[in-house]
Structures are given as C-alpha cells and as structure tokens.
Short mmCIF file of C-alpha atoms in Angstrom, two decimals:
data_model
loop_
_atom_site.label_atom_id
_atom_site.label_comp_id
_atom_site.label_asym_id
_atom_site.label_seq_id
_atom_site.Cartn_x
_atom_site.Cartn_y
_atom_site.Cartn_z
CA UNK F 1 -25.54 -20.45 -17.21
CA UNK F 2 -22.58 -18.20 -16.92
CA UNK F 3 -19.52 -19.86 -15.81
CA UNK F 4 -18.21 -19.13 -12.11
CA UNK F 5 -14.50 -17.64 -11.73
CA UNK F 6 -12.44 -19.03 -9.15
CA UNK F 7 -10.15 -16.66 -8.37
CA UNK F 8 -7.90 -18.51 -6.27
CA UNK F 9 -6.48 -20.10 -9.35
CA UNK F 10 -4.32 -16.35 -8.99
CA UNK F 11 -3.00 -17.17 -5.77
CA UNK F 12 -0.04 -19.30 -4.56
CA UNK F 13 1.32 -20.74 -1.31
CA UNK F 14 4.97 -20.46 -0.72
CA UNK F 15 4.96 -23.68 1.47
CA UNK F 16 9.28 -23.79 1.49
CA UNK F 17 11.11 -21.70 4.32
CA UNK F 18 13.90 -20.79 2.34
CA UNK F 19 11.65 -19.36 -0.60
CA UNK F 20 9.83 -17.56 2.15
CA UNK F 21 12.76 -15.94 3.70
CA UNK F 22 14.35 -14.77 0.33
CA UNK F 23 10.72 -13.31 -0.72
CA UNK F 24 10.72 -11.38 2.80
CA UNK F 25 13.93 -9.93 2.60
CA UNK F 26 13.61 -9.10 -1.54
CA UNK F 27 10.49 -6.77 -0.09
CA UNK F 28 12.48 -5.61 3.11
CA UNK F 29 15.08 -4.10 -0.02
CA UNK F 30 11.80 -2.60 -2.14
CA UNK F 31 10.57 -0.96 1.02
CA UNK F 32 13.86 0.06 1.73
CA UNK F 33 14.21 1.95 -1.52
CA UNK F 34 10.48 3.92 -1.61
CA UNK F 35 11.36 6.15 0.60
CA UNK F 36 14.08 7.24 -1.34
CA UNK F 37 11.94 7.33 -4.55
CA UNK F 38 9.31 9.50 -2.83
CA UNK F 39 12.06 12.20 -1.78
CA UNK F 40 13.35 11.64 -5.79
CA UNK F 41 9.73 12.69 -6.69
CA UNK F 42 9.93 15.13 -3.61
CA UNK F 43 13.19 17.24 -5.59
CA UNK F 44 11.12 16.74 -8.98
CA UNK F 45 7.85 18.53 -7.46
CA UNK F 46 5.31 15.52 -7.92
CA UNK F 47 4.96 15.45 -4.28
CA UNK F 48 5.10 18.11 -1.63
CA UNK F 49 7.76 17.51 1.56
CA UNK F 50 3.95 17.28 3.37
CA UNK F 51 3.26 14.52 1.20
CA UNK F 52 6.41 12.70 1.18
CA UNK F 53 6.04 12.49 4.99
CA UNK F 54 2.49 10.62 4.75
CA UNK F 55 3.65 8.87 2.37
CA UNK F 56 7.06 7.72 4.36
CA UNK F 57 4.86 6.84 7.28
CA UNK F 58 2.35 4.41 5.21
CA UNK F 59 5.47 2.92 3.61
CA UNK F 60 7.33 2.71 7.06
CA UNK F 61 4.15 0.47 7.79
CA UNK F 62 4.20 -1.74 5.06
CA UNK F 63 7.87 -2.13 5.95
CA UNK F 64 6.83 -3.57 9.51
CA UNK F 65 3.56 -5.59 8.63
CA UNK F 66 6.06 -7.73 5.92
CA UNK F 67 8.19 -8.18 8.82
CA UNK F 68 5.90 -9.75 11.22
CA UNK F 69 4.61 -12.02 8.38
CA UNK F 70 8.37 -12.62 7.47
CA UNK F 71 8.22 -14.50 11.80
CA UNK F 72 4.80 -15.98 11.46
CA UNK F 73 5.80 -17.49 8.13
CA UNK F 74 9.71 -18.40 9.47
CA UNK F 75 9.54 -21.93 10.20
CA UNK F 76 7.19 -22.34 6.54
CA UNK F 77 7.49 -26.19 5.46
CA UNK F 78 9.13 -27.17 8.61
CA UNK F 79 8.03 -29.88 11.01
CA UNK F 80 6.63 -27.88 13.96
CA UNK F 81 4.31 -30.19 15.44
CA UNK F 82 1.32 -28.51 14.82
CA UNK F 83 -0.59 -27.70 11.59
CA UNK F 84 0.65 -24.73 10.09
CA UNK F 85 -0.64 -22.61 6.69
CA UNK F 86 2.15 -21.25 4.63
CA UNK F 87 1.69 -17.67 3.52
CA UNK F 88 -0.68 -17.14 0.14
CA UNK F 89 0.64 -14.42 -2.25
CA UNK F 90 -1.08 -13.00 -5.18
CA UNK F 91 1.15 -14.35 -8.14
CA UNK F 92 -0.72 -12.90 -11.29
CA UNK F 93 -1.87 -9.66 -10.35
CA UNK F 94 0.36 -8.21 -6.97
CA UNK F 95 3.18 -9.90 -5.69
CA UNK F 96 1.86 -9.45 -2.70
CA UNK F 97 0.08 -10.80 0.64
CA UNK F 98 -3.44 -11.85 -0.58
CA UNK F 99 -6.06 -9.42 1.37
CA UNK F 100 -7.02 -12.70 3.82
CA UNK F 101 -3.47 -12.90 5.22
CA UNK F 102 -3.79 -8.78 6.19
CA UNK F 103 -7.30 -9.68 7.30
CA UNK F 104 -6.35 -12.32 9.50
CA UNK F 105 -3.25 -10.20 10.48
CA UNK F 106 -5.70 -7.71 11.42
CA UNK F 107 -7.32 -10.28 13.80
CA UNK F 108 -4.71 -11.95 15.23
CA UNK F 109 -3.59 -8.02 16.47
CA UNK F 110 -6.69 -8.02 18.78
CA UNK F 111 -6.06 -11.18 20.47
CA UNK F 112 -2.09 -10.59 20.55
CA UNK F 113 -1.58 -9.35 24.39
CA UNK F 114 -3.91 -12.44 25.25
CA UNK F 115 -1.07 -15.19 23.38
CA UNK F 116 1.90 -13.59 24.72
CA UNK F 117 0.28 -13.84 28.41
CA UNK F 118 -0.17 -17.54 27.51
CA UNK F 119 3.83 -17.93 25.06
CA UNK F 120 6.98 -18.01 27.64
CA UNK F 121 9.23 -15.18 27.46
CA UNK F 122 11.74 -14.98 24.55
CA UNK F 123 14.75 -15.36 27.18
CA UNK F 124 13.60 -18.76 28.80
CA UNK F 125 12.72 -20.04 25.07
CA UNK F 126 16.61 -19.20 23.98
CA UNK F 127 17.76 -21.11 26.99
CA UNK F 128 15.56 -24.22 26.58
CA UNK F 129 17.25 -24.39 22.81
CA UNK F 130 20.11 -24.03 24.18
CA UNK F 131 19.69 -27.18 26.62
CA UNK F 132 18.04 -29.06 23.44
CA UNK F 133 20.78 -28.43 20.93
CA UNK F 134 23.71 -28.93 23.84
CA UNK F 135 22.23 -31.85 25.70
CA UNK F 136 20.09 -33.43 22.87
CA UNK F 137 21.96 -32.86 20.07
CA UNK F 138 19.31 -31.96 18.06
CA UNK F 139 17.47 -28.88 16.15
CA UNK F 140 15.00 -27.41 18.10
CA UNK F 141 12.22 -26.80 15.62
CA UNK F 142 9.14 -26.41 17.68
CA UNK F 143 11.12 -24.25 20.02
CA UNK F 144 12.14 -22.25 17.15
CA UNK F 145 8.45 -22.09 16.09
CA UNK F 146 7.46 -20.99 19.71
CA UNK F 147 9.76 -18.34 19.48
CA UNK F 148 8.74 -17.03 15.58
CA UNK F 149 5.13 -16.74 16.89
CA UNK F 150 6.42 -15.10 19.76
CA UNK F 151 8.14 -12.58 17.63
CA UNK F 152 4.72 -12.13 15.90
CA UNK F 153 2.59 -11.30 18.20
CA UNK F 154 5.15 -8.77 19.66
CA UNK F 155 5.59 -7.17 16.44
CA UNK F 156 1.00 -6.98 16.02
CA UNK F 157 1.23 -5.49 19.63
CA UNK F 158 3.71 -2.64 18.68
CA UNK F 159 1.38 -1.64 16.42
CA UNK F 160 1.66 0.93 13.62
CA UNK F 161 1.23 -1.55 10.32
CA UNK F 162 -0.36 -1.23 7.12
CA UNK F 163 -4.27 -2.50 8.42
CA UNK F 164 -6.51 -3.78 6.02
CA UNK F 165 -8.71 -0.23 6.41
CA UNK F 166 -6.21 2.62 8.07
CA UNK F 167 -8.76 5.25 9.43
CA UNK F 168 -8.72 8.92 7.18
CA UNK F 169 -6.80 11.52 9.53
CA UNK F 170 -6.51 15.12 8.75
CA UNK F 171 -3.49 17.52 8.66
CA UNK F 172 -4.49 21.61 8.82
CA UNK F 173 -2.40 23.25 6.20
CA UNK F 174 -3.70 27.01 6.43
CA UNK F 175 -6.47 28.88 5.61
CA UNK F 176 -7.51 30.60 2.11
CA UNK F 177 -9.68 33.26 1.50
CA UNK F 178 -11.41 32.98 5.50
CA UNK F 179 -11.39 29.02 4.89
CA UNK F 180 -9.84 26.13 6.89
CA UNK F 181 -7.84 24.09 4.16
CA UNK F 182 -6.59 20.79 5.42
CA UNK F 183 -5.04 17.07 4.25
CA UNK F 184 -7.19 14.78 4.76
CA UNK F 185 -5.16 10.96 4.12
CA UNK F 186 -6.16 7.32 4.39
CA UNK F 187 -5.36 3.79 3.08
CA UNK F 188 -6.15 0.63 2.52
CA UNK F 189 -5.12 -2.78 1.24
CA UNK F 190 -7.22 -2.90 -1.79
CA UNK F 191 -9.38 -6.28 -1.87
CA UNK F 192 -9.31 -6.36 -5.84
CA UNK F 193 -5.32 -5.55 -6.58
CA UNK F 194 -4.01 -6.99 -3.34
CA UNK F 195 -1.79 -4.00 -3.43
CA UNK F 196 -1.23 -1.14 -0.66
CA UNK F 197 -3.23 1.88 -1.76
CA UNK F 198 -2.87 5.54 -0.85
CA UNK F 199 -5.38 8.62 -0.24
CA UNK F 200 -4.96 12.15 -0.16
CA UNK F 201 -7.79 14.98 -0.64
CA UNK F 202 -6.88 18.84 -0.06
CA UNK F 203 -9.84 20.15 0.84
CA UNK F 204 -11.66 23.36 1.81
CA UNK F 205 -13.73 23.79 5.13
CA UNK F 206 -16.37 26.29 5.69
CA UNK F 207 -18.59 24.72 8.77
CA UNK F 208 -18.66 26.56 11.52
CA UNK F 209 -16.35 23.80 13.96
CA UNK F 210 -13.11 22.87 11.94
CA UNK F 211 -13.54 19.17 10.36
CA UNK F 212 -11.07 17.29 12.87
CA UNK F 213 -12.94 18.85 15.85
CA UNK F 214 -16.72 18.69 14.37
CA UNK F 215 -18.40 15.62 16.30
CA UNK F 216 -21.13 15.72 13.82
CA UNK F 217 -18.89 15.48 10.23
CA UNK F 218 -15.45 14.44 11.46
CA UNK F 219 -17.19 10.29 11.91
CA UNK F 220 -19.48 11.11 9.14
CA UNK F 221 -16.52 12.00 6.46
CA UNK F 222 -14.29 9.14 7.76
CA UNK F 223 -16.92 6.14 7.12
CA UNK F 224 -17.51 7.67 4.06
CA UNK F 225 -14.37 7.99 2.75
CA UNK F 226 -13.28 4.44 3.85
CA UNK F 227 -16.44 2.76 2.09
CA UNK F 228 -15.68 4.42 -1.03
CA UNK F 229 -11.33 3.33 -0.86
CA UNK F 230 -11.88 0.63 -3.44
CA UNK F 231 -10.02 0.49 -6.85
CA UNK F 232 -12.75 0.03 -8.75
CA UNK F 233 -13.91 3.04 -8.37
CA UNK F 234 -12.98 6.39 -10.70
CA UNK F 235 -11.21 9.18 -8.51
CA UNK F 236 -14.16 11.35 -10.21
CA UNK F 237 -17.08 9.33 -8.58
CA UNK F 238 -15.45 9.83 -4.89
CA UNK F 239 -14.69 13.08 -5.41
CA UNK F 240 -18.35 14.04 -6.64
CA UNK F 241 -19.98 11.93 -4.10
CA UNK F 242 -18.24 12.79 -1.41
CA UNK F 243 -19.04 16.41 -2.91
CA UNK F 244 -22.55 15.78 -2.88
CA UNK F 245 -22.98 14.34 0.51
CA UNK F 246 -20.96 17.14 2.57
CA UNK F 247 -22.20 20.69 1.61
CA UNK F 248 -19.49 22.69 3.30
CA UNK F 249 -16.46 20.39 2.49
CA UNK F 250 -15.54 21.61 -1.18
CA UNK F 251 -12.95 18.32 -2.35
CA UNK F 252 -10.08 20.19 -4.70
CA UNK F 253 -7.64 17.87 -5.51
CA UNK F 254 -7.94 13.97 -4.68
CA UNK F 255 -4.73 11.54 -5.80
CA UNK F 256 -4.67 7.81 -5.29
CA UNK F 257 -1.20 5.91 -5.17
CA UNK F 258 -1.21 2.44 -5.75
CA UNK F 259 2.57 0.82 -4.22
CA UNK F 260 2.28 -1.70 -6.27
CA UNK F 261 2.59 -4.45 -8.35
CA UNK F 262 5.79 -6.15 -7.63
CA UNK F 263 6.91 -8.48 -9.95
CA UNK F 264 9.57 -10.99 -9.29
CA UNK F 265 11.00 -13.57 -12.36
CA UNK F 266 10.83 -16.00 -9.42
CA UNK F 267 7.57 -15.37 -7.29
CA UNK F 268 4.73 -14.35 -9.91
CA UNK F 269 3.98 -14.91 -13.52
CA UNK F 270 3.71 -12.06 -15.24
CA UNK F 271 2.73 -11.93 -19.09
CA UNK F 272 4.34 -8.89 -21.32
CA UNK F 273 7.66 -7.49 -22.12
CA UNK F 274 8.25 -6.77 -18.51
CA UNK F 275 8.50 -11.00 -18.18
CA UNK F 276 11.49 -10.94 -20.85
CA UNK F 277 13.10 -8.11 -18.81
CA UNK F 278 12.93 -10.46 -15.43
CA UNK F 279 14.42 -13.57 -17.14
CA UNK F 280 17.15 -11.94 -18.83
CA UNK F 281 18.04 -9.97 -16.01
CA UNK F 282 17.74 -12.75 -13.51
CA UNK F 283 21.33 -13.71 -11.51
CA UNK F 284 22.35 -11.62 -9.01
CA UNK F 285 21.00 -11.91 -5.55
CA UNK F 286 18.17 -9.00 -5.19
CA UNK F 287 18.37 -8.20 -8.93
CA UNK F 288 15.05 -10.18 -9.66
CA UNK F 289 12.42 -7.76 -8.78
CA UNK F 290 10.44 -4.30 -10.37
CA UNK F 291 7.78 -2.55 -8.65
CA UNK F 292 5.09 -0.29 -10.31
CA UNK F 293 4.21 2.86 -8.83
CA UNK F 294 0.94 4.56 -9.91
CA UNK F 295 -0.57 8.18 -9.37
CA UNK F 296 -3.80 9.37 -10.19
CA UNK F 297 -4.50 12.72 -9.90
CA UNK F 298 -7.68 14.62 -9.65
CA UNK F 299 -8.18 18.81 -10.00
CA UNK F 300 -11.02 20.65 -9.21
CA UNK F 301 -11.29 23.09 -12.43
CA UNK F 302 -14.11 25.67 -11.01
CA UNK F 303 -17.04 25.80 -8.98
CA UNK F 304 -20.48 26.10 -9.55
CA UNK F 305 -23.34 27.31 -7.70
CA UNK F 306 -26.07 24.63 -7.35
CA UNK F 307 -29.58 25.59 -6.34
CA UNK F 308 -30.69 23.47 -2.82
CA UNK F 309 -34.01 23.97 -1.12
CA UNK F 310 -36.11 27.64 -1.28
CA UNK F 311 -33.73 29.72 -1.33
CA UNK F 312 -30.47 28.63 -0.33
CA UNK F 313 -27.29 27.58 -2.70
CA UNK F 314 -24.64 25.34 -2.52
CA UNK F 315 -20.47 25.28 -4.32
CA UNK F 316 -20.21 22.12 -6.71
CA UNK F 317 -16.50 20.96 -7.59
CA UNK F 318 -16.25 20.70 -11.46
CA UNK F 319 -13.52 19.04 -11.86
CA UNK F 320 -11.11 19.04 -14.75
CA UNK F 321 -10.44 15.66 -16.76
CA UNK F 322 -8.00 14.24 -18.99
CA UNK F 323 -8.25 16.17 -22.55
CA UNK F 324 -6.62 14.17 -24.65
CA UNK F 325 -8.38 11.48 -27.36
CA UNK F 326 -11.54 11.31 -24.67
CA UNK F 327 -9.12 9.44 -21.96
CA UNK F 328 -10.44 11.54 -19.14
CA UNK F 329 -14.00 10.20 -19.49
CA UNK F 330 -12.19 7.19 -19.13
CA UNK F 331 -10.23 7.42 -16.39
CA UNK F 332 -12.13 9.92 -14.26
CA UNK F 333 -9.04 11.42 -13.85
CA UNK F 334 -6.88 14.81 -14.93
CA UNK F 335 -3.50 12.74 -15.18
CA UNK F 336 -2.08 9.28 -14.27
CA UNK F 337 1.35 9.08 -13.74
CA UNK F 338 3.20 5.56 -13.95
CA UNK F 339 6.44 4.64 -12.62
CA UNK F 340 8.55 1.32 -12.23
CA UNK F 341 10.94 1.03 -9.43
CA UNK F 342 14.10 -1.17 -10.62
CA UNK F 343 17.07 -2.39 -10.21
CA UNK F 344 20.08 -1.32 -12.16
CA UNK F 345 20.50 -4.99 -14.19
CA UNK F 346 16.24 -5.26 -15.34
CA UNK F 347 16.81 -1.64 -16.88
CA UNK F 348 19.68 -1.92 -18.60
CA UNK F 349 17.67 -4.78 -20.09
CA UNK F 350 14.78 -2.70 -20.13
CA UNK F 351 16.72 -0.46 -21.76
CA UNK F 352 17.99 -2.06 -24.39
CA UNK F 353 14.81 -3.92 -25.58
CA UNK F 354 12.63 -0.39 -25.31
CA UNK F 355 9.39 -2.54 -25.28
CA UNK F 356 6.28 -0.77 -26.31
CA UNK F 357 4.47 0.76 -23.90
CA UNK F 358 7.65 1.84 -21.53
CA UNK F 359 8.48 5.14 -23.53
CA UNK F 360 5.87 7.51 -21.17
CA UNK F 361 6.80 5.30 -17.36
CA UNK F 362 9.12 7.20 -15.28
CA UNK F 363 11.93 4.44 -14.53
CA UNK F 364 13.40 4.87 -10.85
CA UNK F 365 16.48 2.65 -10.90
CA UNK F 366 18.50 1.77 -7.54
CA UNK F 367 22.21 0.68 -7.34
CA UNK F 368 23.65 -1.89 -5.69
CA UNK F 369 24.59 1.18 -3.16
CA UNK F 370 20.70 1.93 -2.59
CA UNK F 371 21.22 5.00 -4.44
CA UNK F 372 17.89 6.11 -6.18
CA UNK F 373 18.17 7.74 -10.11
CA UNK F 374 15.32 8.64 -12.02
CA UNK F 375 15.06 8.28 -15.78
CA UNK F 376 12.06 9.62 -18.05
#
C-alpha cells in the first residue's frame, strides 16, 4: 500500500502578531522593489515597456491582496473574543500565502458589501476606543479587531487583487501581414508552488471577428487558457493544445513568470547554499529576505501546414526548444531565465561564497535606498 503524503506538514501558522506584522511589511518592501526590477529588465530588453506594464499591474495586485491579509491577520494571537485562525504560509516551498487563504480571500470578496452593512463605520469605532482607553483605562482589543476586519473587507471591496484565477484579457498590438496580432495575459496563484504566476501569449488572429470581440472564441479561449494555468504543465503542451483546439489563433511566443519563491532566514526553511547565505547575512532589519524570479520562454520556430477534413488545411506552430544536452525535451521550453531579487548584505555573502549553481542566475540587488542593480 503506498504511503499517503500529507502535505500540510509544508505549511505553518504564524499564530504571533508581531511575527505577522514584520512578515507583512518584509513583503510590502519585496513588492516594493519588483517594479523596479521589471523596468531593470525593461532597459536590458527581456521585457518590452508593454510587458513591464502587465506585469506592474499584476504586481501592483499582489502588493494590495498582502495588505488586506496584513488587517485580517493584525490582531494574530491576540485575545479578541472570538475564535480567530492565524494566517498559514507555505514554509518549504513559497514563502507565501498557502492557495486556501487566497481561496477564502476570494470568498470573503463576494460577501464583503454584505459585512460592512452589518460592521459600524470606522469613525464611530475610533471614538468608542477612545472612550475605552480614556474612561476604562484599558486596551481595546476587540475594538481594535472590529476595526482590522473592517479594514478588510474595505480593502476586498476596492477590488483589483491578485485572485486565485485572474481572467485572460487581450491587448491589440498591430497587425502583420493582413493579421490581427494581439497580447493575450492572465494569472493565477498556482495551487502546487503557492506562488503568483504570470501569462503572456503573442498571438496571431485570422477569424473573421477580432478575438476580444468574437462571442463565439473570445469565452472559448479564456476557459481554456485558465484550465490549462497550472505549473505542472510544460509551456510546450499549452502552447500545442491550445494550438490544436483553435484553428485560426496561431500561438507564437508563450512566457510564464513565476514571482516567486521568497525565502526568509526567519519565516521558511530552506535547504541549499541559499540557507547559509540567509543566516550569515541575517541582522539588519529587512536584510533577511531573497526572492526568485523565473521566466520561461516559448518561440514558435515555423509553421506547418496540417491536412484537416477533404480538402481544407490548417497552420501548426512548431515550436523551437532548448538545444543544448537534450534540455528542451525537458523543459518544453526554448530558454528559462532565473533571477534572485536581494538585498545588498545576502549578496555580498552570496558573493563571496559563489555556491554552485549561482554562476548562470541573474542577481538583482536593492540598496538600503531602494535602488535596483543588476549583476550577471
């Protein structure tokens, strides 16, 4: 009998306030810094100013869902009168949110405008603990919790955060050669990694409605796409399927960004050099912390023509994979870039211990000043 994996044994509650707030605000800084680092890959030509705006805006919503976790989670270990979780990170593989807390994030957004009908307002919750501390003398926790869940279901009714699934959209960038070319981006949190995950596809249109407009494809594409947004699957088998399944959509380049994962000295256990890096360079305030930044990158190479039905024909991507010692069969993939976001303390000690397996990761290091250098 094969012996079952429990694969909570990964995940850990941070059940003390204080921990809670320092592990907020140490990813408040990381978010801080990406956009920077996409504009640094911007100037260096790995991404397009096109694609450093997507990729801003995903980033600008990871930014706010960590902040409305950072007020449910604000009174964490506290005595607030009522039972209360504490937020579950992923401690051996992300460093992040485990996918139930964006799943139940997700939930909580469509009954939000229903609990702040039924919360008082945040101005008659400052003056009752006001009266408490004043006349009573005393801290007023479940106030303060009243007020943090208040804050939360504000922030889930703004809107605009990282969902668990965030719906493909498409962005018309031209036409070639009599065809509608367009962007076509999505994202999800990636139930496997627990890590924010990034598509983009340029493709080629040549229906006769363009995609965003076609009431036929346009739902067809999007449910497809979003069923197949899971890391365990090569960039080569979406790309051919989706390929397959949409005759006049030709797929010619399809990259996948994974934001993620963070490690922290203090948060997760990680195993490898980058663990000796973390404890030497531990001290400073906000110098505990790398985050890896992966791209894979698909190219279509040519097209062939594929017979389908009596007469007619259909393109086929064939795209192009990694040549080098068999990798690409591997991979599905032409290239995969690596990165690790840093900083300045973690690689100096990177730095000076040159662990195997560093030499080919692009190092983006950030000073004190929030200054962003890259390193090869």
């Amino acid at each position: 009998m094969s012996e079952e994996i429990d694969l909570t044994q990964d995940h850990a509650g941070i059940t003390d306030d204080l921990a809670a707030r320092r592990y907020f605000a140490k990813f408040e800084r990381i978010t801080g810094h990406l956009g920077r680092v996409a504009a640094e890959m911007e100037a260096e030509r790995v991404f397009s100013k096109t694609d450093v705006s997507i990729i801003s805006d995903y980033v600008a919503r990871i930014a706010r869902t960590f902040r409305a976790l950072s007020h449910k989670y604000l009174l964490t270990g506290r005595d607030t009168g009522q039972f209360f979780g504490s937020l579950t990170i992923d401690k051996i593989e992300s460093g992040f949110p485990v996918f139930a807390e964006v799943i139940k994030m997700a939930n909580d957004a469509q009954q939000a405008e229903r609990h702040l009908k039924g919360m008082r307002s945040a101005s008659e919750l400052k003056d009752e603990m006001i009266r408490e501390i004043v006349g009573q003398l005393q801290i007023p926790t479940k106030l303060q919790f009243a007020m943090s869940q208040r804050l939360y279901y504000e922030a889930l009714a703004r809107g605009k955060l990282f969902w668990p699934t965030n719906d493909p959209e498409t962005l018309w960038t031209g036409n070639k050669d009599d065809r509608r070319t367009y962007l076509v981006h999505w994202a999800v949190y990636d139930t496997q990694q627990n890590v924010p995950t990034l598509y983009l596809m340029d493709l080629e249109d040549t229906g006769e409605t363009g995609l965003p407009k076609d009431a036929r494809r346009w739902p067809a594409v999007q449910a497809h796409l979003s069923a197949q947004a899971t890391g365990g699957l090569k960039l080569l088998t979406i790309a051919q399927g989706f390929d397959r399944d949409f005759d006049d959509l030709h797929p010619k380049r399809l990259r996948r960004i994974h934001l993620g994962p963070m490690y922290s000295h203090t948060f997760t256990r990680q195993s490898g050099p980058i663990r000796g890096v973390l404890e030497e360079a531990q001290g400073a305030p906000g110098e505990d912390w790398a985050l890896a930044w992966t791209v894979e990158d698909l190219h279509s190479e040519r097209v062939e023509m594929e017979k389908k039905g009596w007469f007619g024909q259909v393109e086929r991507e064939i795209f192009k994979l990694d040549p080098f010692a068999g990798r690409g069969a591997e991979t599905g993939a032409t290239s995969i870039s690596r990165s690790l976001i840093l900083p300045q303390k973690p690689f100096q000690v990177l730095e000076e211990k040159r662990p195997a397996g560093f030499e080919t990761v692009r190092k983006f290091v950030v000073s004190p000043a929030g200054r962003v250098v890259s390193y090869r």
